[in-house]
PDB file of C-alpha atoms in Angstrom:
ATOM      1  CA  UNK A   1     101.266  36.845 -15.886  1.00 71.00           C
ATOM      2  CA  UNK A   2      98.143  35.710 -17.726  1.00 80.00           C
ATOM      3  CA  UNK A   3      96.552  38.611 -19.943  1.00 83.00           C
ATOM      4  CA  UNK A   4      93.072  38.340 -18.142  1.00 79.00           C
ATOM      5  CA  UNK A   5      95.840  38.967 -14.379  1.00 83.00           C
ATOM      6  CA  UNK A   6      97.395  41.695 -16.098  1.00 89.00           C
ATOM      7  CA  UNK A   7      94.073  43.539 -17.027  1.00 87.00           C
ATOM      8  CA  UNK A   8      93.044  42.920 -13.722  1.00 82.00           C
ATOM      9  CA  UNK A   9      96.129  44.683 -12.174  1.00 87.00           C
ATOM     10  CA  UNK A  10      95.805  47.522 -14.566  1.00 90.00           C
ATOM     11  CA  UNK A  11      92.169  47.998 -13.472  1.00 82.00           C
ATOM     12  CA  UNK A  12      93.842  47.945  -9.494  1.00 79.00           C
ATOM     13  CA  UNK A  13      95.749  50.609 -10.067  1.00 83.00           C
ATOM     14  CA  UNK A  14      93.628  53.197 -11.892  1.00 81.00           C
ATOM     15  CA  UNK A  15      91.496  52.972  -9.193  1.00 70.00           C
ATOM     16  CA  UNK A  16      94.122  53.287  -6.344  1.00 71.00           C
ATOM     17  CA  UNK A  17      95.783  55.986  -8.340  1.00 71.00           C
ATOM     18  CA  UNK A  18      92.892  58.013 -10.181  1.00 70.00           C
ATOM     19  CA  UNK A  19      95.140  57.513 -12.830  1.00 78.00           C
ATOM     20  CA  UNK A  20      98.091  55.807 -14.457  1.00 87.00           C
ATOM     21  CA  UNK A  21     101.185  56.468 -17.555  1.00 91.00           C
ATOM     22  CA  UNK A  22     101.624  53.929 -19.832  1.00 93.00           C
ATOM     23  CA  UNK A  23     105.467  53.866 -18.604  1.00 92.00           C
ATOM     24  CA  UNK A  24     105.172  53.047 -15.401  1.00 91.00           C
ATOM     25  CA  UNK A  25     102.311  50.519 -15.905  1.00 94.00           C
ATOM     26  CA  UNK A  26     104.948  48.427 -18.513  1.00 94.00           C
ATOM     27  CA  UNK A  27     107.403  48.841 -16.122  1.00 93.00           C
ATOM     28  CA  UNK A  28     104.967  47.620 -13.333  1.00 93.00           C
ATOM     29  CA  UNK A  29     103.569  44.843 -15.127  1.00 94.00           C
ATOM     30  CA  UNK A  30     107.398  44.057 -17.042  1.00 92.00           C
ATOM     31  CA  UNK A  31     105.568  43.950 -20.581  1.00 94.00           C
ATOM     32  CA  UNK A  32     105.986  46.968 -23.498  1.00 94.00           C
ATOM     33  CA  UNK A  33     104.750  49.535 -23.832  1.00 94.00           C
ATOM     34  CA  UNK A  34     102.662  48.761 -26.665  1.00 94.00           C
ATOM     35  CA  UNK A  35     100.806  45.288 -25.176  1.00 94.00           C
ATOM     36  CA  UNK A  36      99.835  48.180 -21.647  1.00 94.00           C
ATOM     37  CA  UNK A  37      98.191  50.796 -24.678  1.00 93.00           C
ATOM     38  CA  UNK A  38      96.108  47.579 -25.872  1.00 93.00           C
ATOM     39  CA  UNK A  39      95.398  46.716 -23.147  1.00 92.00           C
ATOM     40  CA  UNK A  40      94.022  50.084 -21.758  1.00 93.00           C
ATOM     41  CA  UNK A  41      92.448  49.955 -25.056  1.00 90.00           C
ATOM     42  CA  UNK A  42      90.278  46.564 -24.272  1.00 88.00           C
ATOM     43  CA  UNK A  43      89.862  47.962 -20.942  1.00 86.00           C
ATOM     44  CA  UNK A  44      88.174  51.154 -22.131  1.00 82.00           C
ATOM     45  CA  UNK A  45      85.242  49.732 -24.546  1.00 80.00           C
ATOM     46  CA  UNK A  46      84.652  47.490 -21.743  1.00 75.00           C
ATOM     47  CA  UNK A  47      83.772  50.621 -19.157  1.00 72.00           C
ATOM     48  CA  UNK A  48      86.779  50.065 -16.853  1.00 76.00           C
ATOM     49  CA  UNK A  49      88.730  53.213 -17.432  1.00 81.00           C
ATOM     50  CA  UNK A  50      88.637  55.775 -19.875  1.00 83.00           C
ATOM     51  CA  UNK A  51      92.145  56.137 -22.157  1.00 86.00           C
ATOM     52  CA  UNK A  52      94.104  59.639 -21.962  1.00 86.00           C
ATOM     53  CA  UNK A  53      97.139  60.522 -23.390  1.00 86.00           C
ATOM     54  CA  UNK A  54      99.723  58.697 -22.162  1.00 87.00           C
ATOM     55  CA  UNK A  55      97.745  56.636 -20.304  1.00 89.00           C
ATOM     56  CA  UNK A  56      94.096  56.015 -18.314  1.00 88.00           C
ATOM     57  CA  UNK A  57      92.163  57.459 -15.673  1.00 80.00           C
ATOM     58  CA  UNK A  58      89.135  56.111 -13.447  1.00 73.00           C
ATOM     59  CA  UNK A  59      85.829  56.205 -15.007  1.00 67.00           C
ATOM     60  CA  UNK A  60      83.498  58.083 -13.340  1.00 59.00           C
ATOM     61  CA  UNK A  61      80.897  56.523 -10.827  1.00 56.00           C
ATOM     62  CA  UNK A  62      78.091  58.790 -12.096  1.00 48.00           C
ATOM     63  CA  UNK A  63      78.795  58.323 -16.154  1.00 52.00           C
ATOM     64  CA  UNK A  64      76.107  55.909 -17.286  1.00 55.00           C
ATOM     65  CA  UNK A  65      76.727  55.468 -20.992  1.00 56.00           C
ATOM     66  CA  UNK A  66      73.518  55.888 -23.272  1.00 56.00           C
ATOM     67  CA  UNK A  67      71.256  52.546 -23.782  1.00 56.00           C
ATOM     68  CA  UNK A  68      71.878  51.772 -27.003  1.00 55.00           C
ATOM     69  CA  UNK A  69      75.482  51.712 -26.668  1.00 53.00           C
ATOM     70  CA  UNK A  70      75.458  49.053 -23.993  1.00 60.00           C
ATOM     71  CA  UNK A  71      73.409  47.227 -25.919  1.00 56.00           C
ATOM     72  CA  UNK A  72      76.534  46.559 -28.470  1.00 58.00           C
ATOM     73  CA  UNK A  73      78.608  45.926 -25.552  1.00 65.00           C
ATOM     74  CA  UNK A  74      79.755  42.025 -24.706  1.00 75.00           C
ATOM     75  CA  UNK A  75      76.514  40.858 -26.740  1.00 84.00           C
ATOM     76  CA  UNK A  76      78.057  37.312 -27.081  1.00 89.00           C
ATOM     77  CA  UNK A  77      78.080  36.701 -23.166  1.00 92.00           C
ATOM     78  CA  UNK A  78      75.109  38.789 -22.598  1.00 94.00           C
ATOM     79  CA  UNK A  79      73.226  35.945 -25.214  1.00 94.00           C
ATOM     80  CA  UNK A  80      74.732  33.012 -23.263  1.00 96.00           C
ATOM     81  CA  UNK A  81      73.610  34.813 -19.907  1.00 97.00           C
ATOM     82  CA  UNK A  82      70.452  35.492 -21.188  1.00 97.00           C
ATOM     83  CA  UNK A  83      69.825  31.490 -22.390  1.00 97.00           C
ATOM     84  CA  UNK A  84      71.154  30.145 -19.132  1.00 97.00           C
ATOM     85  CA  UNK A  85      69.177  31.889 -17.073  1.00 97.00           C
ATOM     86  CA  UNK A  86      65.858  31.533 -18.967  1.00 96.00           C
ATOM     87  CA  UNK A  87      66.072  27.841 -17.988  1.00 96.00           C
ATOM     88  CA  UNK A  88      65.230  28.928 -14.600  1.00 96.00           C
ATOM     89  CA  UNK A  89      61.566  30.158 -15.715  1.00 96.00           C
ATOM     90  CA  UNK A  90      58.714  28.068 -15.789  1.00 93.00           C
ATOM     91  CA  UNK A  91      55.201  28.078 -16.949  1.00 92.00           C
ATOM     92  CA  UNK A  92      52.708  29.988 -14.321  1.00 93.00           C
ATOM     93  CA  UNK A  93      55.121  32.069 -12.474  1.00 95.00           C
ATOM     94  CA  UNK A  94      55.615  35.608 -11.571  1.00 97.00           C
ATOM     95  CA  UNK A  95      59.326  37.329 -12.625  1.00 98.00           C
ATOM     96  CA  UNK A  96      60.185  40.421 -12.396  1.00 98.00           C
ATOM     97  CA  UNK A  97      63.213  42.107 -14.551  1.00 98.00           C
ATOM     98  CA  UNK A  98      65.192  45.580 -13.988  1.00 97.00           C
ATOM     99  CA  UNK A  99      66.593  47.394 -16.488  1.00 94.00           C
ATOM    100  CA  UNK A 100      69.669  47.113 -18.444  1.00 92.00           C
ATOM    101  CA  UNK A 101      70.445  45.143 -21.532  1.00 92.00           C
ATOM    102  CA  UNK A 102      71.157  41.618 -19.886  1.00 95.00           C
ATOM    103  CA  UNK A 103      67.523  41.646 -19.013  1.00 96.00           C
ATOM    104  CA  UNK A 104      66.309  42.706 -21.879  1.00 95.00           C
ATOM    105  CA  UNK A 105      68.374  39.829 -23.687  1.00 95.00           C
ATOM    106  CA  UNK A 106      67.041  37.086 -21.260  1.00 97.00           C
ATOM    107  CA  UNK A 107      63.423  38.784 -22.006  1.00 96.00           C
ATOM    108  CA  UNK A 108      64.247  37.838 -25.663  1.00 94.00           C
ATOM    109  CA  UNK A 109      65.297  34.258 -25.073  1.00 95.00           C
ATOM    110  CA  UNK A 110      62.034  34.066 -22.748  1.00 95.00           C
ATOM    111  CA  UNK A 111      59.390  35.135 -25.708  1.00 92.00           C
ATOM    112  CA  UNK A 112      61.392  33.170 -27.768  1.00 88.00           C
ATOM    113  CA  UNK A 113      60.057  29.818 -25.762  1.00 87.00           C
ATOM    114  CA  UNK A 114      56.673  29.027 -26.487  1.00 78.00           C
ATOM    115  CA  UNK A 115      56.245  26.395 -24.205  1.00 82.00           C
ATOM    116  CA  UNK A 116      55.875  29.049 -21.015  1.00 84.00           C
ATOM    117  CA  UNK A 117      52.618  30.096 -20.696  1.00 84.00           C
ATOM    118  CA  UNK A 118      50.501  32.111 -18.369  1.00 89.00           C
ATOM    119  CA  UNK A 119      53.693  34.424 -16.838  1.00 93.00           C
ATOM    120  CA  UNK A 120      53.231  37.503 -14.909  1.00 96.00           C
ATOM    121  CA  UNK A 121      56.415  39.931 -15.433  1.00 97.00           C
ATOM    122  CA  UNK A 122      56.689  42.790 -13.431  1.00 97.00           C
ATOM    123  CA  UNK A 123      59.090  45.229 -14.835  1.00 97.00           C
ATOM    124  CA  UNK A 124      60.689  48.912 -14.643  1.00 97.00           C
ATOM    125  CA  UNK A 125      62.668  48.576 -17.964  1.00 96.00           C
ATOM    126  CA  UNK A 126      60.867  50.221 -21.245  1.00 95.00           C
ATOM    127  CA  UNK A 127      62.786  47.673 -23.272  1.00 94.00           C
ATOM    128  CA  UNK A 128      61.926  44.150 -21.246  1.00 96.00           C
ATOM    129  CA  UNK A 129      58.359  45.310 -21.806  1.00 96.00           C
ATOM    130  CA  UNK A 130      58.457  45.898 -25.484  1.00 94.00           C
ATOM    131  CA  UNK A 131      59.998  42.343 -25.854  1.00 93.00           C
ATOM    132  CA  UNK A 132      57.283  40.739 -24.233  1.00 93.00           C
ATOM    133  CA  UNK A 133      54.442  42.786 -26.043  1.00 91.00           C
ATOM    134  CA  UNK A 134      56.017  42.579 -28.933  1.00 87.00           C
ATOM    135  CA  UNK A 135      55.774  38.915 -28.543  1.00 85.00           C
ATOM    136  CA  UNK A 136      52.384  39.036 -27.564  1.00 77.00           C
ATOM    137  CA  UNK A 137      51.168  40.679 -30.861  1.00 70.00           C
ATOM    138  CA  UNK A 138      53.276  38.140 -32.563  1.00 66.00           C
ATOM    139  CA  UNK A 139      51.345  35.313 -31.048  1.00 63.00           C
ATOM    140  CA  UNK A 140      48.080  36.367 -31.376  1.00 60.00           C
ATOM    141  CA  UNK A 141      47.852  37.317 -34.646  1.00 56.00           C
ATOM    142  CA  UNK A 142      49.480  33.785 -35.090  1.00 57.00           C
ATOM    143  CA  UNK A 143      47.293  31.886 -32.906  1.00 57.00           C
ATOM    144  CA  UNK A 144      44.646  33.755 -31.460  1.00 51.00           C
ATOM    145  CA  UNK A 145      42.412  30.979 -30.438  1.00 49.00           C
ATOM    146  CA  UNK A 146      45.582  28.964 -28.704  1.00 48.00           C
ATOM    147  CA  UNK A 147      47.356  32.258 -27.671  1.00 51.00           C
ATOM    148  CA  UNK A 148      48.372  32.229 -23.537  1.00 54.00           C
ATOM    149  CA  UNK A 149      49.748  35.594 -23.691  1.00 62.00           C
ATOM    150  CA  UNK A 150      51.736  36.940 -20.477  1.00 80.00           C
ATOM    151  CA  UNK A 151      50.335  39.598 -18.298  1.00 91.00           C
ATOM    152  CA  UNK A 152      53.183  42.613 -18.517  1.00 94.00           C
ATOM    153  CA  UNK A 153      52.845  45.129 -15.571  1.00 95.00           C
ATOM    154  CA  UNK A 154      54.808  48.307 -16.786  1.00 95.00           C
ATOM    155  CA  UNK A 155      55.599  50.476 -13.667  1.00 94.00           C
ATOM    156  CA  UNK A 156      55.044  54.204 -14.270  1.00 93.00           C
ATOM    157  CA  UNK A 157      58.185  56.996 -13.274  1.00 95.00           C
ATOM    158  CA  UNK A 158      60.841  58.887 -15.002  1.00 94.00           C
ATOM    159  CA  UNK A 159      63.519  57.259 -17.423  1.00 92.00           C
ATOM    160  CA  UNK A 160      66.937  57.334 -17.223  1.00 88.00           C
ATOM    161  CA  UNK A 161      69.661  56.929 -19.753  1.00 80.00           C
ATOM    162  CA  UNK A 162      69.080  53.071 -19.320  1.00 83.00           C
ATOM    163  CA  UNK A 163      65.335  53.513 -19.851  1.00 89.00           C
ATOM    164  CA  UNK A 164      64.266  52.788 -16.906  1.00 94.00           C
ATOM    165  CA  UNK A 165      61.589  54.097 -15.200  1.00 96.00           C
ATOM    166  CA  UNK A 166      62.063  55.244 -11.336  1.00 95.00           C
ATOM    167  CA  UNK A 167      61.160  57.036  -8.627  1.00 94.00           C
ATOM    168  CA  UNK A 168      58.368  57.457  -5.874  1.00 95.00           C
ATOM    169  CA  UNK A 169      55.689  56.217  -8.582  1.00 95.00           C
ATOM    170  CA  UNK A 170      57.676  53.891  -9.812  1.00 96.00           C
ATOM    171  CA  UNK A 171      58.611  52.808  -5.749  1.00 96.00           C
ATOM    172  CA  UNK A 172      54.900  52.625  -4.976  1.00 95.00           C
ATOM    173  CA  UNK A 173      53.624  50.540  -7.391  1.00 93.00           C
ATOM    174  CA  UNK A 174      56.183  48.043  -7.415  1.00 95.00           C
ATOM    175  CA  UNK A 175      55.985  48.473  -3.283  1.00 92.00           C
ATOM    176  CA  UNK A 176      52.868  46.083  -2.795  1.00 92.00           C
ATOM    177  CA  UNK A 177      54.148  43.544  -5.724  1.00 95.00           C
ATOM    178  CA  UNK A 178      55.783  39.997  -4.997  1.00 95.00           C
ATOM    179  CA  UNK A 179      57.040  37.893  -7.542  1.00 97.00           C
ATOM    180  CA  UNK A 180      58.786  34.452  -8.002  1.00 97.00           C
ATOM    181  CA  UNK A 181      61.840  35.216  -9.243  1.00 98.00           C
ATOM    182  CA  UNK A 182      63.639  38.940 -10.290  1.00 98.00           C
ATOM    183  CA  UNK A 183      66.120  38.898 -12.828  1.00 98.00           C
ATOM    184  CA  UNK A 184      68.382  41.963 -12.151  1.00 98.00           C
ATOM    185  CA  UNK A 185      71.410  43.953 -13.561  1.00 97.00           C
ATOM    186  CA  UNK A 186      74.187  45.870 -12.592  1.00 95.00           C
ATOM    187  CA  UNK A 187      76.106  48.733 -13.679  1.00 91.00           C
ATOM    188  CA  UNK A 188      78.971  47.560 -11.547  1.00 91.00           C
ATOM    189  CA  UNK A 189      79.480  44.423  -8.988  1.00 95.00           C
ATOM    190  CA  UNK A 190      82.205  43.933  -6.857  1.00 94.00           C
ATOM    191  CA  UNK A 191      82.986  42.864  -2.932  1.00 94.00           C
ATOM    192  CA  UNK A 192      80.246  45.417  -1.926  1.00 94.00           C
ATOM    193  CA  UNK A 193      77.309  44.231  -3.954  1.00 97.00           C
ATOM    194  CA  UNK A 194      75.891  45.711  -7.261  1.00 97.00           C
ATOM    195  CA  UNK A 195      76.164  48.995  -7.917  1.00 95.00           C
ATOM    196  CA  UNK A 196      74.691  51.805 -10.487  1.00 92.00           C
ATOM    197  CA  UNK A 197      75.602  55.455 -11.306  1.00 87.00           C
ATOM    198  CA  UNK A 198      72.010  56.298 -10.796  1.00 89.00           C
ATOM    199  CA  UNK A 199      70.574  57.175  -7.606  1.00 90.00           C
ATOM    200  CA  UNK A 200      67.354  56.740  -7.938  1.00 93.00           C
ATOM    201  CA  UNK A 201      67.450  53.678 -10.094  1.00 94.00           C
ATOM    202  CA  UNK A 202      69.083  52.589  -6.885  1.00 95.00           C
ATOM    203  CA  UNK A 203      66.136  53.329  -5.123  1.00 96.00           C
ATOM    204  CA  UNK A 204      63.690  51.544  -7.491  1.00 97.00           C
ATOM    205  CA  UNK A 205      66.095  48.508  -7.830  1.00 97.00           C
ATOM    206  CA  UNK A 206      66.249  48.416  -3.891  1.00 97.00           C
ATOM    207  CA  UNK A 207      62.201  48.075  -3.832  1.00 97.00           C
ATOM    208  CA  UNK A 208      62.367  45.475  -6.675  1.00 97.00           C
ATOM    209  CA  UNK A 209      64.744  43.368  -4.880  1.00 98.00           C
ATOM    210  CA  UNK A 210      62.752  43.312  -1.514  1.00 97.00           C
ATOM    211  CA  UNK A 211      59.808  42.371  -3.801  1.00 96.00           C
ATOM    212  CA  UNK A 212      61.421  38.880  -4.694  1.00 97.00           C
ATOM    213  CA  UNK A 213      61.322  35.719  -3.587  1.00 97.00           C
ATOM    214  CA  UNK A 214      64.444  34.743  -5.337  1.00 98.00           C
ATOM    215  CA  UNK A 215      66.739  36.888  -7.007  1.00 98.00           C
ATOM    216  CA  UNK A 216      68.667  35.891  -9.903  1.00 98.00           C
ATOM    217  CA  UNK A 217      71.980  38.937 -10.623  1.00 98.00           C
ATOM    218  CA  UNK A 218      72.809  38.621 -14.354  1.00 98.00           C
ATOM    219  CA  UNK A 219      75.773  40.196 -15.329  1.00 97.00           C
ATOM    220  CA  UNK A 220      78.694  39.628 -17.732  1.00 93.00           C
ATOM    221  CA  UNK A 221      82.270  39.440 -16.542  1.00 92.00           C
ATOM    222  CA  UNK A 222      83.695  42.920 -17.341  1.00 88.00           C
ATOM    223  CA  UNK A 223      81.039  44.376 -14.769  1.00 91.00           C
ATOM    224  CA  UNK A 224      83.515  42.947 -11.862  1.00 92.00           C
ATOM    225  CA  UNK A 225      85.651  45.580 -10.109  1.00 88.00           C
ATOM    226  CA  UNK A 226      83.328  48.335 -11.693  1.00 87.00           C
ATOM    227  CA  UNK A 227      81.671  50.511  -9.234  1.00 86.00           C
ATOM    228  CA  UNK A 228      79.093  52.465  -9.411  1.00 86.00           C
ATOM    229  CA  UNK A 229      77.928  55.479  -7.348  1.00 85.00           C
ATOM    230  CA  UNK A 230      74.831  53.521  -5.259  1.00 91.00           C
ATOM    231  CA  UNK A 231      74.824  50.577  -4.258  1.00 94.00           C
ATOM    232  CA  UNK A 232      71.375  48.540  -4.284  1.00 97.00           C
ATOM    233  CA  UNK A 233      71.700  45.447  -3.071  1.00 98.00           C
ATOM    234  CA  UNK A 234      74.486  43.238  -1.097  1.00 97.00           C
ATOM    235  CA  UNK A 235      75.524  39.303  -1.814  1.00 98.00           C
ATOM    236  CA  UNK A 236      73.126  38.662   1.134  1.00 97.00           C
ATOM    237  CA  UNK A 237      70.128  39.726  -0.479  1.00 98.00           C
ATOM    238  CA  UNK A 238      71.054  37.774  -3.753  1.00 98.00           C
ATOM    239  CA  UNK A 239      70.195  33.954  -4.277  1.00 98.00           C
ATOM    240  CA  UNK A 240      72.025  33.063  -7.586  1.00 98.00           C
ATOM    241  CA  UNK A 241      74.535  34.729  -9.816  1.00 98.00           C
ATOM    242  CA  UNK A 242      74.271  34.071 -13.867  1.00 98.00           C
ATOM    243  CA  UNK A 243      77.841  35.379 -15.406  1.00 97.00           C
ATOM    244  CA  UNK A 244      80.037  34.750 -18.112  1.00 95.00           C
ATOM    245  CA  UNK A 245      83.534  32.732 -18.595  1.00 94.00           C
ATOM    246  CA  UNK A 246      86.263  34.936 -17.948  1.00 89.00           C
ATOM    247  CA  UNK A 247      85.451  36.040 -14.160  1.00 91.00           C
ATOM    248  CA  UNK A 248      88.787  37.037 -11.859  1.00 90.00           C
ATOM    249  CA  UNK A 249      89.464  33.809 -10.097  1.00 93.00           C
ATOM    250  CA  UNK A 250      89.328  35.409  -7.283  1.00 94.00           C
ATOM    251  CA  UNK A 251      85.799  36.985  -8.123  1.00 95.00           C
ATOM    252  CA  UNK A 252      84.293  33.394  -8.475  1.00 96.00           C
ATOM    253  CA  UNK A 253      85.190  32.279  -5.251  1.00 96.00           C
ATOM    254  CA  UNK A 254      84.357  35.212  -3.019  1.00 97.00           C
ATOM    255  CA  UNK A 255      80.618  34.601  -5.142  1.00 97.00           C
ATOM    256  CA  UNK A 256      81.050  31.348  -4.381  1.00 97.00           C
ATOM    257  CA  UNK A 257      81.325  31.551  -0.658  1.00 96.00           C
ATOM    258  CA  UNK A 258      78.238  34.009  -0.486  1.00 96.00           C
ATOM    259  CA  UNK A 259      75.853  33.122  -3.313  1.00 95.00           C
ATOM    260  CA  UNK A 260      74.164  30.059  -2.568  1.00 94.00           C
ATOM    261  CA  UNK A 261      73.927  29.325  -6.456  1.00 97.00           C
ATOM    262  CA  UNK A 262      76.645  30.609  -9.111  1.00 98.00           C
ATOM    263  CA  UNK A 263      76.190  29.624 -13.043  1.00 98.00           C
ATOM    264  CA  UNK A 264      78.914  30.318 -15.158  1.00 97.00           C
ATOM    265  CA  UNK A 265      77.008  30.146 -19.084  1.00 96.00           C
ATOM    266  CA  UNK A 266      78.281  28.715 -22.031  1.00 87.00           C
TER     267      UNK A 266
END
């Protein structure tokens, strides 16, 4: 059994079980003892269990670890999502971004491409913002004469632990927006959909998604079999999925049968 199969079946059975002994796993799995405590070990800065003595239990649906630590998290693929799927943006179009650190990566390769000019992003995430005004002042004080900065439209609401801003202000203003193309992130994907601990970031991801002509989920490969406790959108609703190398087999063809479009970066 490949490591990658083995994780996979460790993951299965936390959450069939709740939780699992590092005995019976090795015994499961016919490896030691000590390769099932690395592994639970991998498996745990990734977000798919949490590590207890003796063994692992399920993470909880409603833990949504702090920004700033998921922005350390699986930055390599994040990167190679995030320059992938800023070939898909062009010069005079609308795109709109959630939250979560994948975006705010791809909003980095984005400002880092002068050639686009004359983009309207529509955003909920505090961070995708700051990238894009950041790059703004950047390019002004640069170039002020030659400057096409982008028009950033910041919606208003609470934030959450993955600064985001949501709720029925946030719902209403994004309500009456349409854009070209929404890049979007996930907490969690799996057979269901995309998933996040938050329930009204579910809300306000729900009205961003409806607000889309196309939309792009971006999402790294430890997110699979994660699940979150609302879901906010379903395969149907999605258009193309940007992940990383190292997807369950089975994962990329069950996207592959739904998605229309499914880009593995490099």
């Amino acid at each position: 059994m490949l490591a990658e199969q083995r994780k996979k079946r460790i993951v299965q059975e936390v959450q069939k079980n709740g939780a699992v002994h590092v005995q019976d796993l090795a015994k499961l799995l016919d490896v030691s003892p000590m390769t099932v405590r690395r592994d639970l070990a991998e498996l745990d800065d990734q977000g798919f269990l949490t590590r207890i003595h003796g063994g692992a239990e399920s993470t909880a649906s409603t833990l949504e670890p702090a920004y700033a630590e998921k922005m350390t998290l699986n930055a390599e693929a994040k990167s190679a999502i995030a320059r992938t799927a800023a070939d898909m943006v062009g010069t005079n179009q609308s795109i709109g971004f959630s939250a979560g650190t994948t975006c705010t990566r791809l909003a980095q390769a984005i400002t880092g491409r002068h050639h686009l000019a004359n983009l309207t992003v529509v955003t909920n995430s505090l961070p995708v913002a700051d990238e894009f005004f950041r790059a703004q002042d950047v390019q002004e004080t640069a170039d002020r004469k030659h400057s096409s900065p982008q028009q950033v439209l910041l919606t208003g609401g609470e934030r959450t632990p993955s600064d985001a801003l949501v709720g029925p202000l946030a719902d209403a203003t994004l309500g009456y927006l349409h854009v070209d193309t929404l890049f979007i992130g996930a907490h969690g994907v799996g057979r269901s959909g995309l998933t996040t601990p938050n329930l009204a970031e579910a809300r306000t991801n729900k009205v961003l998604v409806h607000s889309a002509r196309t939309v792009v989920a971006v999402f790294d490969h430890t997110k699979w079999g994660i699940t979150g406790l609302a879901g906010f959108a379903d395969w149907s609703e999605v258009d193309v999925v940007v992940t990383s190398p190292g997807l369950p087999e089975d994962a990329l063809e069950f996207l592959e049968e739904k998605i229309d479009k499914v880009v593995i970066a490099s």
